[in-house]
Amino acid sequence: MVERRKPIPVSEAVSRVVGLAKTGLTERTHINEAHGRTLGEDIVAVHPVPPFDRSPYDGFAIRAADSSEASRDNPQTFTVIETIGAGYVASKEVREFEAVRIMTGAKIPDQCDAVVMLELVSETVEHGVEQMTIKRPFKSGDNISFKGEETSEGTVLIRKGKKINPGVIAVLATFGYETVEVVRQPIIGVFATGSELLDVSEELQPGKIRNSNAHMVAAQVERAGAQVKMFGKLTDDLESCYQAIKEALKDIDMLITTGGVSVGDFDYLPAVYEKLGAEVLFNKIAMRPGSVTTVAHLDGTFLFGLSGNPSACYVGFELFVRPVVNIQLFVDKPHLLPVQARLTEDFLKPNPFTRFVRSKLTFDGGSLLVTPSGFNKSGAVTSLAATDCMIVLPGGTRGFQQGDVVKVLLLESTEGSEWPWG
Amino acid sequence: MVERRKPIPVSEAVSRVVGLAKTGLTERTHINEAHGRTLGEDIVAVHPVPPFDRSPYDGFAIRAADSSEASRDNPQTFTVIETIGAGYVASKEVREFEAVRIMTGAKIPDQCDAVVMLELVSETVEHGVEQMTIKRPFKSGDNISFKGEETSEGTVLIRKGKKINPGVIAVLATFGYETVEVVRQPIIGVFATGSELLDVSEELQPGKIRNSNAHMVAAQVERAGAQVKMFGKLTDDLESCYQAIKEALKDIDMLITTGGVSVGDFDYLPAVYEKLGAEVLFNKIAMRPGSVTTVAHLDGTFLFGLSGNPSACYVGFELFVRPVVNIQLFVDKPHLLPVQARLTEDFLKPNPFTRFVRSKLTFDGGSLLVTPSGFNKSGAVTSLAATDCMIVLPGGTRGFQQGDVVKVLLLESTEGSEWPWG
């Protein structure tokens, strides 16, 4: 018999899920292991930048007042009393008409207030004494990078929840964060269901296909910034499914299953959720593909029942699992980033329900183009390789034509979005 | 004395570097370790997809001809002779007015040529015999996913050099690639130079700053898909620099140094290149920041002499090192992807030379906006954290104003570009 399920809108489904999502725990990691992780603490400037007045050029530090009369007709000569490499500090006091040879990045001697660039002087040695001559005046402050001019002490530089990119690493190093608090990566268990599934290493057999969903979802888990724990395949037997899932839940933060959520005779997941006592948030969504996507929740743990159809499975992960991972990672905009793009080809299927089309985004100069990934029949696994976004076509619309502007959700962007993007 | 160097255009510098770049070696890895790596072989459909005619729905497989007379007024009843779950195959021959209950994904029995969806039948049991009745005719081929309709055998699905994303993983799993040839990640050594540099763990000292460049570049190396080997700091002494670099070159595919390439008194890298007998491809580029960026080449190994200035170091990596890494990874478009975006604020500095401005890209619906990352003074490390692109302002231009359209190179995109983008 066909169970009747009441479909809910996508936005309602997503809202029910993220409403129960929680932020995660943090842990300390070394700066050299931090790239790609997510900040688990605000990063504060623990000192000003630059930390002292410094020279932005190789040149000579002088007291600007000593140069006030210098001109082409009245060159001013200075005695060079020492040389300061970057990282060293002046050892002598600088007096009238004295200069210090200074390297880029070095600290300006206390008595000096201007730097003359190397290219603007002539250098001579007079009776064994090093000298340099300039033909123009300099003002106090000329060619000095002042203490704190980039960043003053105490400034919050980067917020918790920011994905750590090379620039973040530079900031961490600058402020002495040899270790940094990062968010612990959620551990997501993955089970596949379906007696038609072969392991990837098995030869094809009549009627069977290889299990691609579990591997695909594992990569989506990694892309989302979480860790995967592969549990293999559930059998088509309620009791053993129940035991396997119950056991798995001990070691993981969330569970994903692929397949087994339809209303077919071999779809055991609904019964497993019931037996576990999990709260089913929904089991039917007004969307294509993936209308049977089911999400349940048990003692703070999500059980994502993704469709066994590869394309529906892919979409279900990105719409429901990814924001939960992001919230756990303290990402403040946990949903996929929406943009507008022009279709490069017709997409003529009508859309009785909200439709998600795996697609590829390209740039035409300053505008965005989007191309559905090849043959868009539900289940077409081979079109997934080029996918970096999903077109969203609202329910109740007819087909769309080449040149029409459509909403597109980015899958590879480092930026996210607040809900609703719909 | 100031050494005179002749600056060359950025495009010429990049061209000299990529002209010497070579593709890398490949190695086999397990599918579960492959996400994020780069394909080292073309992926071919070793069987058609679907591999057999299969049912896209839960329903009943029938011989379409048996339904030709079915209508609301003349329902047609079929005897259900068996049930095929996905992964199982029919065990009985299907005769006239017989049907097989079939699950999504299961192989269509040989004698059948249409599937009736579960929702369209009424099921009854008559004298212990399972029956189903339909009220409309079906055509041969209705609701069947035909063997090979997605992909025919032998099709090249994905080319060598493609970065492995979740969709690629799905394709690999579908076709039984339990292991796959990926490109070996180049190993890039990183040395910092500068007596002003403290380790990230050290307390600040007068005149000194922490070594942020080496850590930042290490993260850029990882983002580019290569592996980093940190060698610490070179001293300001020619002979020991020479020995350290000579030794390091034994274990790595490329070398990056940060700092030490200017014409200051403490810049030893040019002398080291000479002593090594390396060919210096250029040591002055008509660009800002990073005009002193130097690239040398010795026995097939690149020695990238990036500037010690953080912003110049960052830019130098992305312009010169990244395409070499990409070429080694067989990426066919190895350069940064250029797009056009509108400036969200004035950038009034004149540009005597090509200027690269670290920036942040945002989407305004379907158009692109770009914002320079905060305080754009050369060396401003704190602005790097938000950077995900670089504005390119051509040499010989005046300042640019809010709303002006500028060229932007994307740093986080999975897509690249052919040269020239300039």
PDB file of C-alpha atoms in Angstrom, chain B residues 84-283:
ATOM      1  CA  ILE B  84      12.001  -7.839  -7.926  1.00  0.00           C
ATOM      2  CA  GLY B  85      13.839  -5.683  -5.463  1.00  0.00           C
ATOM      3  CA  ALA B  86      16.579  -3.399  -6.726  1.00  0.00           C
ATOM      4  CA  GLY B  87      19.614  -5.610  -7.150  1.00  0.00           C
ATOM      5  CA  TYR B  88      17.608  -8.714  -7.929  1.00  0.00           C
ATOM      6  CA  VAL B  89      16.638 -10.057 -11.331  1.00  0.00           C
ATOM      7  CA  ALA B  90      13.496 -11.754 -12.590  1.00  0.00           C
ATOM      8  CA  SER B  91      13.412 -15.503 -12.077  1.00  0.00           C
ATOM      9  CA  LYS B  92      10.303 -16.195 -14.187  1.00  0.00           C
ATOM     10  CA  GLU B  93       9.326 -15.522 -17.746  1.00  0.00           C
ATOM     11  CA  VAL B  94       6.575 -12.905 -18.029  1.00  0.00           C
ATOM     12  CA  ARG B  95       3.675 -14.032 -20.204  1.00  0.00           C
ATOM     13  CA  GLU B  96       0.493 -12.397 -21.503  1.00  0.00           C
ATOM     14  CA  PHE B  97      -1.283 -10.275 -18.866  1.00  0.00           C
ATOM     15  CA  GLU B  98       1.339 -10.999 -16.268  1.00  0.00           C
ATOM     16  CA  ALA B  99       3.194  -8.311 -14.365  1.00  0.00           C
ATOM     17  CA  VAL B 100       6.221  -8.128 -12.100  1.00  0.00           C
ATOM     18  CA  ARG B 101       6.300  -5.889  -9.076  1.00  0.00           C
ATOM     19  CA  ILE B 102       9.538  -3.929  -9.473  1.00  0.00           C
ATOM     20  CA  MET B 103      11.474  -1.519  -7.273  1.00  0.00           C
ATOM     21  CA  THR B 104      13.291   1.638  -8.336  1.00  0.00           C
ATOM     22  CA  GLY B 105      16.590   0.752  -9.978  1.00  0.00           C
ATOM     23  CA  ALA B 106      15.752  -2.890 -10.621  1.00  0.00           C
ATOM     24  CA  LYS B 107      16.412  -4.521 -13.985  1.00  0.00           C
ATOM     25  CA  ILE B 108      13.388  -4.735 -16.308  1.00  0.00           C
ATOM     26  CA  PRO B 109      12.483  -8.387 -16.997  1.00  0.00           C
ATOM     27  CA  ASP B 110      13.442  -9.414 -20.546  1.00  0.00           C
ATOM     28  CA  GLN B 111       9.864  -9.805 -21.805  1.00  0.00           C
ATOM     29  CA  CYS B 112       8.670  -6.449 -20.399  1.00  0.00           C
ATOM     30  CA  ASP B 113       8.919  -3.058 -22.074  1.00  0.00           C
ATOM     31  CA  ALA B 114       7.016  -0.629 -19.816  1.00  0.00           C
ATOM     32  CA  VAL B 115       6.663   0.217 -16.148  1.00  0.00           C
ATOM     33  CA  VAL B 116       3.417   1.283 -14.503  1.00  0.00           C
ATOM     34  CA  MET B 117       3.946   3.518 -11.507  1.00  0.00           C
ATOM     35  CA  LEU B 118       2.665   2.242  -8.174  1.00  0.00           C
ATOM     36  CA  GLU B 119       0.272   5.172  -7.840  1.00  0.00           C
ATOM     37  CA  LEU B 120      -1.594   4.275 -11.042  1.00  0.00           C
ATOM     38  CA  VAL B 121      -2.730   0.768 -10.151  1.00  0.00           C
ATOM     39  CA  SER B 122      -5.247  -0.851  -7.842  1.00  0.00           C
ATOM     40  CA  GLU B 123      -4.025  -3.973  -6.161  1.00  0.00           C
ATOM     41  CA  THR B 124      -6.180  -6.891  -5.172  1.00  0.00           C
ATOM     42  CA  VAL B 125      -5.754 -10.484  -4.076  1.00  0.00           C
ATOM     43  CA  GLU B 126      -8.069 -12.957  -5.826  1.00  0.00           C
ATOM     44  CA  HIS B 127      -8.119 -16.585  -4.585  1.00  0.00           C
ATOM     45  CA  GLY B 128      -4.678 -16.048  -3.083  1.00  0.00           C
ATOM     46  CA  VAL B 129      -3.331 -14.666  -6.349  1.00  0.00           C
ATOM     47  CA  GLU B 130      -1.930 -11.163  -6.324  1.00  0.00           C
ATOM     48  CA  GLN B 131      -3.358  -8.942  -9.050  1.00  0.00           C
ATOM     49  CA  MET B 132      -3.141  -5.372 -10.229  1.00  0.00           C
ATOM     50  CA  THR B 133      -5.416  -3.397 -12.464  1.00  0.00           C
ATOM     51  CA  ILE B 134      -4.762  -0.378 -14.704  1.00  0.00           C
ATOM     52  CA  LYS B 135      -7.148   1.947 -16.457  1.00  0.00           C
ATOM     53  CA  ARG B 136      -4.976   3.319 -19.279  1.00  0.00           C
ATOM     54  CA  PRO B 137      -2.662   1.932 -21.920  1.00  0.00           C
ATOM     55  CA  PHE B 138       1.158   2.181 -21.790  1.00  0.00           C
ATOM     56  CA  LYS B 139       3.499   2.389 -24.741  1.00  0.00           C
ATOM     57  CA  SER B 140       6.592   0.328 -25.227  1.00  0.00           C
ATOM     58  CA  GLY B 141       9.430   2.179 -23.428  1.00  0.00           C
ATOM     59  CA  ASP B 142       7.184   4.039 -20.972  1.00  0.00           C
ATOM     60  CA  ASN B 143       8.995   4.642 -17.667  1.00  0.00           C
ATOM     61  CA  ILE B 144      12.126   2.743 -18.553  1.00  0.00           C
ATOM     62  CA  SER B 145      15.659   4.047 -18.087  1.00  0.00           C
ATOM     63  CA  PHE B 146      17.379   2.463 -21.036  1.00  0.00           C
ATOM     64  CA  LYS B 147      20.799   0.853 -20.940  1.00  0.00           C
ATOM     65  CA  GLY B 148      23.389   3.438 -21.993  1.00  0.00           C
ATOM     66  CA  GLU B 149      20.945   6.351 -22.190  1.00  0.00           C
ATOM     67  CA  GLU B 150      23.043   8.438 -19.814  1.00  0.00           C
ATOM     68  CA  THR B 151      26.465   7.364 -21.026  1.00  0.00           C
ATOM     69  CA  SER B 152      27.612   4.860 -23.592  1.00  0.00           C
ATOM     70  CA  GLU B 153      30.554   2.567 -22.988  1.00  0.00           C
ATOM     71  CA  GLY B 154      33.976   4.009 -23.860  1.00  0.00           C
ATOM     72  CA  THR B 155      33.003   7.675 -23.424  1.00  0.00           C
ATOM     73  CA  VAL B 156      35.785   9.779 -21.908  1.00  0.00           C
ATOM     74  CA  LEU B 157      33.950  11.273 -18.959  1.00  0.00           C
ATOM     75  CA  ILE B 158      36.557  13.389 -17.218  1.00  0.00           C
ATOM     76  CA  ARG B 159      39.984  14.510 -18.363  1.00  0.00           C
ATOM     77  CA  LYS B 160      43.306  14.199 -16.569  1.00  0.00           C
ATOM     78  CA  GLY B 161      44.066  17.420 -14.691  1.00  0.00           C
ATOM     79  CA  LYS B 162      40.529  17.827 -13.268  1.00  0.00           C
ATOM     80  CA  LYS B 163      40.429  18.563  -9.567  1.00  0.00           C
ATOM     81  CA  ILE B 164      38.535  15.758  -7.834  1.00  0.00           C
ATOM     82  CA  ASN B 165      35.258  17.044  -6.379  1.00  0.00           C
ATOM     83  CA  PRO B 166      32.331  15.028  -4.960  1.00  0.00           C
ATOM     84  CA  GLY B 167      30.829  14.586  -8.439  1.00  0.00           C
ATOM     85  CA  VAL B 168      34.080  13.148  -9.772  1.00  0.00           C
ATOM     86  CA  ILE B 169      34.141  10.743  -6.826  1.00  0.00           C
ATOM     87  CA  ALA B 170      30.623   9.594  -7.752  1.00  0.00           C
ATOM     88  CA  VAL B 171      31.752   8.902 -11.305  1.00  0.00           C
ATOM     89  CA  LEU B 172      34.825   6.985 -10.083  1.00  0.00           C
ATOM     90  CA  ALA B 173      32.687   4.839  -7.790  1.00  0.00           C
ATOM     91  CA  THR B 174      30.097   4.166 -10.495  1.00  0.00           C
ATOM     92  CA  PHE B 175      32.740   2.792 -12.824  1.00  0.00           C
ATOM     93  CA  GLY B 176      34.579   0.726 -10.261  1.00  0.00           C
ATOM     94  CA  TYR B 177      37.673   2.886  -9.778  1.00  0.00           C
ATOM     95  CA  GLU B 178      38.493   1.671  -6.279  1.00  0.00           C
ATOM     96  CA  THR B 179      41.890   3.263  -6.828  1.00  0.00           C
ATOM     97  CA  VAL B 180      42.643   6.053  -9.259  1.00  0.00           C
ATOM     98  CA  GLU B 181      45.728   7.632 -10.763  1.00  0.00           C
ATOM     99  CA  VAL B 182      46.242  11.107  -9.286  1.00  0.00           C
ATOM    100  CA  VAL B 183      49.023  13.590  -9.858  1.00  0.00           C
ATOM    101  CA  ARG B 184      51.759  13.508  -7.268  1.00  0.00           C
ATOM    102  CA  GLN B 185      51.639  16.746  -5.278  1.00  0.00           C
ATOM    103  CA  PRO B 186      54.768  18.835  -5.836  1.00  0.00           C
ATOM    104  CA  ILE B 187      56.816  19.326  -2.681  1.00  0.00           C
ATOM    105  CA  ILE B 188      57.707  22.966  -2.207  1.00  0.00           C
ATOM    106  CA  GLY B 189      60.381  24.060   0.219  1.00  0.00           C
ATOM    107  CA  VAL B 190      59.928  27.356   2.030  1.00  0.00           C
ATOM    108  CA  PHE B 191      62.726  29.452   3.556  1.00  0.00           C
ATOM    109  CA  ALA B 192      62.273  32.862   5.112  1.00  0.00           C
ATOM    110  CA  THR B 193      65.090  35.384   5.165  1.00  0.00           C
ATOM    111  CA  GLY B 194      65.547  38.427   7.331  1.00  0.00           C
ATOM    112  CA  SER B 195      67.392  39.028  10.590  1.00  0.00           C
ATOM    113  CA  GLU B 196      64.316  41.011  11.716  1.00  0.00           C
ATOM    114  CA  LEU B 197      62.222  37.852  11.788  1.00  0.00           C
ATOM    115  CA  LEU B 198      61.159  36.138  14.991  1.00  0.00           C
ATOM    116  CA  ASP B 199      59.566  32.723  15.105  1.00  0.00           C
ATOM    117  CA  VAL B 200      55.820  32.806  15.611  1.00  0.00           C
ATOM    118  CA  SER B 201      56.320  31.490  19.152  1.00  0.00           C
ATOM    119  CA  GLU B 202      58.788  34.229  20.171  1.00  0.00           C
ATOM    120  CA  GLU B 203      58.000  37.352  22.172  1.00  0.00           C
ATOM    121  CA  LEU B 204      58.226  40.608  20.225  1.00  0.00           C
ATOM    122  CA  GLN B 205      61.571  42.392  20.554  1.00  0.00           C
ATOM    123  CA  PRO B 206      62.519  45.946  19.662  1.00  0.00           C
ATOM    124  CA  GLY B 207      62.988  46.244  15.915  1.00  0.00           C
ATOM    125  CA  LYS B 208      61.795  42.722  15.164  1.00  0.00           C
ATOM    126  CA  ILE B 209      58.613  41.241  13.750  1.00  0.00           C
ATOM    127  CA  ARG B 210      57.337  37.711  13.561  1.00  0.00           C
ATOM    128  CA  ASN B 211      57.803  35.625  10.454  1.00  0.00           C
ATOM    129  CA  SER B 212      54.362  35.666   8.882  1.00  0.00           C
ATOM    130  CA  ASN B 213      55.364  35.181   5.249  1.00  0.00           C
ATOM    131  CA  ALA B 214      56.604  31.619   5.529  1.00  0.00           C
ATOM    132  CA  HIS B 215      53.402  30.458   7.235  1.00  0.00           C
ATOM    133  CA  MET B 216      51.240  32.402   4.793  1.00  0.00           C
ATOM    134  CA  VAL B 217      53.064  30.967   1.789  1.00  0.00           C
ATOM    135  CA  ALA B 218      52.791  27.476   3.284  1.00  0.00           C
ATOM    136  CA  ALA B 219      49.011  27.895   3.314  1.00  0.00           C
ATOM    137  CA  GLN B 220      49.098  29.215  -0.266  1.00  0.00           C
ATOM    138  CA  VAL B 221      51.078  26.116  -1.234  1.00  0.00           C
ATOM    139  CA  GLU B 222      48.352  23.934   0.300  1.00  0.00           C
ATOM    140  CA  ARG B 223      45.582  25.925  -1.352  1.00  0.00           C
ATOM    141  CA  ALA B 224      47.348  25.442  -4.686  1.00  0.00           C
ATOM    142  CA  GLY B 225      47.295  21.662  -4.169  1.00  0.00           C
ATOM    143  CA  ALA B 226      50.967  21.123  -3.336  1.00  0.00           C
ATOM    144  CA  GLN B 227      52.789  20.017  -0.191  1.00  0.00           C
ATOM    145  CA  VAL B 228      55.018  22.263   1.845  1.00  0.00           C
ATOM    146  CA  LYS B 229      58.324  21.542   3.537  1.00  0.00           C
ATOM    147  CA  MET B 230      59.235  24.254   6.009  1.00  0.00           C
ATOM    148  CA  PHE B 231      62.975  24.926   6.239  1.00  0.00           C
ATOM    149  CA  GLY B 232      62.916  27.755   8.745  1.00  0.00           C
ATOM    150  CA  LYS B 233      65.003  30.878   8.398  1.00  0.00           C
ATOM    151  CA  LEU B 234      68.100  31.634   6.376  1.00  0.00           C
ATOM    152  CA  THR B 235      70.751  33.665   8.154  1.00  0.00           C
ATOM    153  CA  ASP B 236      72.130  36.905   6.727  1.00  0.00           C
ATOM    154  CA  ASP B 237      75.314  35.207   5.618  1.00  0.00           C
ATOM    155  CA  LEU B 238      76.086  34.249   2.053  1.00  0.00           C
ATOM    156  CA  GLU B 239      77.953  31.015   2.598  1.00  0.00           C
ATOM    157  CA  SER B 240      75.495  29.496   5.051  1.00  0.00           C
ATOM    158  CA  CYS B 241      72.532  30.589   2.849  1.00  0.00           C
ATOM    159  CA  TYR B 242      74.198  28.909  -0.089  1.00  0.00           C
ATOM    160  CA  GLN B 243      74.815  25.670   1.800  1.00  0.00           C
ATOM    161  CA  ALA B 244      71.293  25.566   3.275  1.00  0.00           C
ATOM    162  CA  ILE B 245      69.653  26.114  -0.106  1.00  0.00           C
ATOM    163  CA  LYS B 246      71.912  23.641  -1.891  1.00  0.00           C
ATOM    164  CA  GLU B 247      71.053  21.018   0.713  1.00  0.00           C
ATOM    165  CA  ALA B 248      67.305  21.773   0.598  1.00  0.00           C
ATOM    166  CA  LEU B 249      67.171  21.406  -3.181  1.00  0.00           C
ATOM    167  CA  LYS B 250      67.860  17.676  -2.851  1.00  0.00           C
ATOM    168  CA  ASP B 251      64.481  16.969  -1.264  1.00  0.00           C
ATOM    169  CA  ILE B 252      62.047  19.242  -3.059  1.00  0.00           C
ATOM    170  CA  ASP B 253      60.453  20.023  -6.419  1.00  0.00           C
ATOM    171  CA  MET B 254      60.564  23.807  -6.066  1.00  0.00           C
ATOM    172  CA  LEU B 255      61.947  26.310  -3.603  1.00  0.00           C
ATOM    173  CA  ILE B 256      60.363  29.473  -2.320  1.00  0.00           C
ATOM    174  CA  THR B 257      62.293  32.065  -0.351  1.00  0.00           C
ATOM    175  CA  THR B 258      60.681  35.152   1.107  1.00  0.00           C
ATOM    176  CA  GLY B 259      62.787  38.286   1.348  1.00  0.00           C
ATOM    177  CA  GLY B 260      66.423  38.843   0.479  1.00  0.00           C
ATOM    178  CA  VAL B 261      65.910  39.707  -3.182  1.00  0.00           C
ATOM    179  CA  SER B 262      66.070  43.505  -3.029  1.00  0.00           C
ATOM    180  CA  VAL B 263      69.211  45.483  -3.620  1.00  0.00           C
ATOM    181  CA  GLY B 264      69.784  46.187   0.062  1.00  0.00           C
ATOM    182  CA  ASP B 265      73.019  45.366   1.849  1.00  0.00           C
ATOM    183  CA  PHE B 266      71.512  42.256   3.427  1.00  0.00           C
ATOM    184  CA  ASP B 267      69.952  40.722   0.333  1.00  0.00           C
ATOM    185  CA  TYR B 268      71.948  37.597  -0.370  1.00  0.00           C
ATOM    186  CA  LEU B 269      69.655  35.689  -2.685  1.00  0.00           C
ATOM    187  CA  PRO B 270      71.053  37.116  -5.954  1.00  0.00           C
ATOM    188  CA  ALA B 271      74.533  36.027  -4.900  1.00  0.00           C
ATOM    189  CA  VAL B 272      73.253  32.590  -3.910  1.00  0.00           C
ATOM    190  CA  TYR B 273      71.638  32.110  -7.333  1.00  0.00           C
ATOM    191  CA  GLU B 274      74.908  33.060  -8.969  1.00  0.00           C
ATOM    192  CA  LYS B 275      76.923  30.706  -6.801  1.00  0.00           C
ATOM    193  CA  LEU B 276      74.495  27.852  -7.501  1.00  0.00           C
ATOM    194  CA  GLY B 277      74.812  28.500 -11.204  1.00  0.00           C
ATOM    195  CA  ALA B 278      71.047  29.019 -11.472  1.00  0.00           C
ATOM    196  CA  GLU B 279      69.647  30.873 -14.462  1.00  0.00           C
ATOM    197  CA  VAL B 280      67.911  34.040 -13.258  1.00  0.00           C
ATOM    198  CA  LEU B 281      64.812  34.455 -15.438  1.00  0.00           C
ATOM    199  CA  PHE B 282      64.238  38.004 -14.176  1.00  0.00           C
ATOM    200  CA  ASN B 283      64.873  40.063 -11.085  1.00  0.00           C
TER     201      ASN B 283
END
